[in-house]
Short mmCIF file of C-alpha atoms in Angstrom, two decimals:
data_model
loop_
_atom_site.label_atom_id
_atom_site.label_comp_id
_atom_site.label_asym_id
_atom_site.label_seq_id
_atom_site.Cartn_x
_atom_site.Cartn_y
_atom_site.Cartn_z
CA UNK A 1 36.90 37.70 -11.20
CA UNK A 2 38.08 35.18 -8.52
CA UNK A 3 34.51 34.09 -7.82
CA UNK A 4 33.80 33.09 -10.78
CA UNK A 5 36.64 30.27 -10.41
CA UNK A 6 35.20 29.28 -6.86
CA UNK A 7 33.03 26.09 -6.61
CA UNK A 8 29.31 25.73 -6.31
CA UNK A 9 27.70 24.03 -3.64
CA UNK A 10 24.71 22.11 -4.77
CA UNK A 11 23.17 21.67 -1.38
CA UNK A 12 22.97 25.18 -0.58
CA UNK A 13 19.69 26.77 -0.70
CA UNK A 14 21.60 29.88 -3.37
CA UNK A 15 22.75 27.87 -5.35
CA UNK A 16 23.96 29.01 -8.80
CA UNK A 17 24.58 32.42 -6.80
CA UNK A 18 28.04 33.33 -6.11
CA UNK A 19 28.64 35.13 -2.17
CA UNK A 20 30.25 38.14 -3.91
CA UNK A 21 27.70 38.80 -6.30
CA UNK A 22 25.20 39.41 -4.05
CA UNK A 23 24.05 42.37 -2.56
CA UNK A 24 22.46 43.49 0.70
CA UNK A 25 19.43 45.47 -0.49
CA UNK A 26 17.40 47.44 2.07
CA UNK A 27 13.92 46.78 2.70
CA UNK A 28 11.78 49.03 4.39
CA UNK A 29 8.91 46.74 5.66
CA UNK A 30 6.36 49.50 6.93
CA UNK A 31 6.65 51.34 3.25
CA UNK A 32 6.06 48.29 1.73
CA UNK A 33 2.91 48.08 3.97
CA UNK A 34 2.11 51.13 3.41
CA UNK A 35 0.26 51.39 0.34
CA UNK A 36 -2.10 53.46 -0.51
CA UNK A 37 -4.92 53.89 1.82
CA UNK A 38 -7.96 52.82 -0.09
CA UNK A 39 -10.81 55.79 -0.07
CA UNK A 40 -12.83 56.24 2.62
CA UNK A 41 -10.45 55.44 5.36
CA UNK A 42 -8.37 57.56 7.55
CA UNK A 43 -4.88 57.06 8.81
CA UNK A 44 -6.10 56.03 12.20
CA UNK A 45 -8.71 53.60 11.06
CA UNK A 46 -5.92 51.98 8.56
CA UNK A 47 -3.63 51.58 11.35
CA UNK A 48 -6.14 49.99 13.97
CA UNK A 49 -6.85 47.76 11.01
CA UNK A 50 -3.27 46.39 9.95
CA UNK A 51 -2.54 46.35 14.06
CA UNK A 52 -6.11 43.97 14.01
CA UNK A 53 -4.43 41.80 11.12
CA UNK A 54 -0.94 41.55 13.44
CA UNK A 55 -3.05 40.38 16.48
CA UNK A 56 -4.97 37.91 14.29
CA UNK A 57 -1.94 36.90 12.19
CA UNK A 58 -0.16 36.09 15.40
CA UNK A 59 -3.60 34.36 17.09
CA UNK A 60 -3.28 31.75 13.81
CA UNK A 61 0.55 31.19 14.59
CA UNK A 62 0.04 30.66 18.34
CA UNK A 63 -2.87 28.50 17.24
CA UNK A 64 -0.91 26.15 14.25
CA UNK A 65 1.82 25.69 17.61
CA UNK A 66 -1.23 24.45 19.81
CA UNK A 67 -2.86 21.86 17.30
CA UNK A 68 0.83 20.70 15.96
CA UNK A 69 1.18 19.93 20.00
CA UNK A 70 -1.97 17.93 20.42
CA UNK A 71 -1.39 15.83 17.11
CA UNK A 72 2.26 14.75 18.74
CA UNK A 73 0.03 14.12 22.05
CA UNK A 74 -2.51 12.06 20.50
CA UNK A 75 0.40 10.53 18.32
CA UNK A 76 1.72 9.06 21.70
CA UNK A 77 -1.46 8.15 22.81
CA UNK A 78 -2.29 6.17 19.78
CA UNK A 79 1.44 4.51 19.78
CA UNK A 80 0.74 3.76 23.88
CA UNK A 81 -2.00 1.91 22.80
CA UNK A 82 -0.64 -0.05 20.01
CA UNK A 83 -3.01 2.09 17.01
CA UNK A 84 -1.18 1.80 14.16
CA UNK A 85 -2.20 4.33 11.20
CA UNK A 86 -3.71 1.43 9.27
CA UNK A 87 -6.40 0.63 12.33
CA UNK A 88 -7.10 4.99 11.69
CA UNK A 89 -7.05 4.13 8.12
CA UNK A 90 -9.29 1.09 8.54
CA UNK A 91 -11.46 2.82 10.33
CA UNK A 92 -11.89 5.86 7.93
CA UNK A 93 -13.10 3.79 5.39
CA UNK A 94 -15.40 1.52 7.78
CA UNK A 95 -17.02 4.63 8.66
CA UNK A 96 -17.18 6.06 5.13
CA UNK A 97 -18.14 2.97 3.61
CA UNK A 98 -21.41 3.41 6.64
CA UNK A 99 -22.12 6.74 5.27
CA UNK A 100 -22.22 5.82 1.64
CA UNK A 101 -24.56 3.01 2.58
CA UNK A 102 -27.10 5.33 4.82
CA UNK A 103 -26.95 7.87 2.18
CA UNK A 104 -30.16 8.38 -0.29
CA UNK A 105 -28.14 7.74 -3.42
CA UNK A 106 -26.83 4.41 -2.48
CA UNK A 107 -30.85 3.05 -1.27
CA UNK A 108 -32.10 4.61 -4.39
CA UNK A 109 -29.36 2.23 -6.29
CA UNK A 110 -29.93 -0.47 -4.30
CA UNK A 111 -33.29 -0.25 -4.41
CA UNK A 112 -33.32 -0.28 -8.43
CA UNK A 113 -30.67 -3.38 -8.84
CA UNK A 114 -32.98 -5.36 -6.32
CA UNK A 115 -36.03 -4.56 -8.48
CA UNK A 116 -33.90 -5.18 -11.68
CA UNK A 117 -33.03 -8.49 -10.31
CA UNK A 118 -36.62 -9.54 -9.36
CA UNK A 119 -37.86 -8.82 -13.02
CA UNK A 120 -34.38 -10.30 -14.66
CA UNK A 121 -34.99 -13.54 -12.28
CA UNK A 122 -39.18 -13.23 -13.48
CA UNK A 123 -38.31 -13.04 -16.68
CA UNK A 124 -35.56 -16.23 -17.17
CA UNK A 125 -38.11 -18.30 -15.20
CA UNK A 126 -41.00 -17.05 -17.69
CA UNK A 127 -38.24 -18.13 -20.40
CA UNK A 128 -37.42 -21.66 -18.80
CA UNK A 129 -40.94 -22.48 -18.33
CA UNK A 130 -41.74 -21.99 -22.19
CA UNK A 131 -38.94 -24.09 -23.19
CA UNK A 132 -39.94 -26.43 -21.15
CA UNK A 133 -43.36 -26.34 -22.19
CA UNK A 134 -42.34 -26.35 -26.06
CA UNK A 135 -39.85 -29.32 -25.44
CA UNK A 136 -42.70 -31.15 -23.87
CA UNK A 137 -45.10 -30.26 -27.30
CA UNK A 138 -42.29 -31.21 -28.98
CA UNK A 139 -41.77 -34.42 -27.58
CA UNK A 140 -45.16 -35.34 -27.41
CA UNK A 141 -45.15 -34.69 -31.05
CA UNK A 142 -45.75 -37.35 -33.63
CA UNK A 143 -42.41 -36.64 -35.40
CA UNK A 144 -40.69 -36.82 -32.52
CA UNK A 145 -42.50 -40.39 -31.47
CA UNK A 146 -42.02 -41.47 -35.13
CA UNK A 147 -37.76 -40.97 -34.73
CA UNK A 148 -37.85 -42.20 -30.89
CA UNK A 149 -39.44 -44.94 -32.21
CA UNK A 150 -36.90 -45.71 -35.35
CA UNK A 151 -34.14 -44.89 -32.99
CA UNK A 152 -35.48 -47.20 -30.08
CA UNK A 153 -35.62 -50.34 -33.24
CA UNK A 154 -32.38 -49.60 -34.28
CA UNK A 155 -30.95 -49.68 -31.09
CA UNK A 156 -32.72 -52.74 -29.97
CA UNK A 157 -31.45 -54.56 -33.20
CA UNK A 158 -27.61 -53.42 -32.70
CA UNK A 159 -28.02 -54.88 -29.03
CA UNK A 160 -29.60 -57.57 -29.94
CA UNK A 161 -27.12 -58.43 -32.60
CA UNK A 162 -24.26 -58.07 -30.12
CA UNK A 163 -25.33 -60.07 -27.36
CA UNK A 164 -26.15 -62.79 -29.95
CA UNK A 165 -22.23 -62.43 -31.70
CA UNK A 166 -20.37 -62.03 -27.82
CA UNK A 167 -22.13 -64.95 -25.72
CA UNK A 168 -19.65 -67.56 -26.32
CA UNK A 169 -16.91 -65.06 -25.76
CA UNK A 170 -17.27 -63.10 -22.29
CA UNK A 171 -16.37 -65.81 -19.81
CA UNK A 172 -15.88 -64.05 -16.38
CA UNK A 173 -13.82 -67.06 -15.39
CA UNK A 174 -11.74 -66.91 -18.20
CA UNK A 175 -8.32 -65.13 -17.18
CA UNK A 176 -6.81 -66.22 -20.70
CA UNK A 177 -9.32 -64.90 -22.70
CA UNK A 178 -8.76 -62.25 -25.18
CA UNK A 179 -11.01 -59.44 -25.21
CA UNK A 180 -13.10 -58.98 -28.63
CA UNK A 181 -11.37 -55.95 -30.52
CA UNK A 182 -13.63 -53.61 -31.77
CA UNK A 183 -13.63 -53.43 -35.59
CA UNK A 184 -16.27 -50.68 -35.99
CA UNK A 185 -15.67 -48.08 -38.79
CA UNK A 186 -16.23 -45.28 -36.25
#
């Protein structure tokens, strides 16, 4: 078997297939389209109908060679006016992004996440208002005057004591002066 010792080309569209091994086998193309005629129909009608298919078979052909010719035509066109297939692509999605924002579905949503909005905003004001309101009770609150009060004494005293302890000390005019260092526990 000399073929079998004969190399394989990878590229070739039989590949695997050796030239010797195969065989011319005869097909007869009007038996195969022959089958059999389905009931009710004579020979003549069967044959005007596969002729009908041939004409319309060969109609779709002449047809795919027409629009393949006016998509290279408007592919010049396009290039001869400096379109590039991302201004087509751009403008696909401009005008579907148009017809997702006429379309019922999309008003609908928009019209529910505007009134969601209006009653979230409603409803945080309504919120910032009462804690507002219940800070203002608060302060106005004798508890709350009782501790501004103990906090305004004891702040007054811890100034007071400082200004006392630093007057001799702070001299703007005095470039050799050291600053006090502060000795507080915290």
């Amino acid at each position: 078997m000399e073929g079998a010792s004969q190399d394989i080309n990878l590229n070739s569209p039989n590949k695997g297939l050796l030239a010797d091994a195969m065989t011319d086998v005869p097909v007869d193309s009007s038996a195969a389209a022959r089958t059999a005629a389905p009931e009710g129909l004579t020979a003549a009608e069967e044959e005007e109908l596969r002729a009908e298919i041939a004409k319309v078979e060969e109609e779709i052909g002449t047809l795919r060679q027409v629009l393949a010719a006016k998509e290279r035509h408007c592919g010049e066109l396009k290039r001869k006016l400096g379109l590039t297939p991302l201004d087509g692509l751009k403008q696909n999605l401009s005008k579907s992004w148009h017809d997702v924002q006429v379309s019922n579905a999309y008003k609908k949503t928009q019209e529910t996440l505007s009134q969601a909005g209006q009653k979230t905003s409603a409803a945080l004001s309504n919120v910032g208002s009462v804690i507002s309101r219940k800070l203002g009770d608060m302060r106005n609150s004798a508890t709350f005057k009782s501790f501004e009060d103990r906090v305004g004494t004891i702040k007054s005293r811890v100034v007071g004591s400082r200004e006392n302890s630093t007057d001799g000390l702070h001299s703007p005019s005095g470039a050799g002066d050291k600053p006090p260092q502060d000795n507080a526990p915290f």
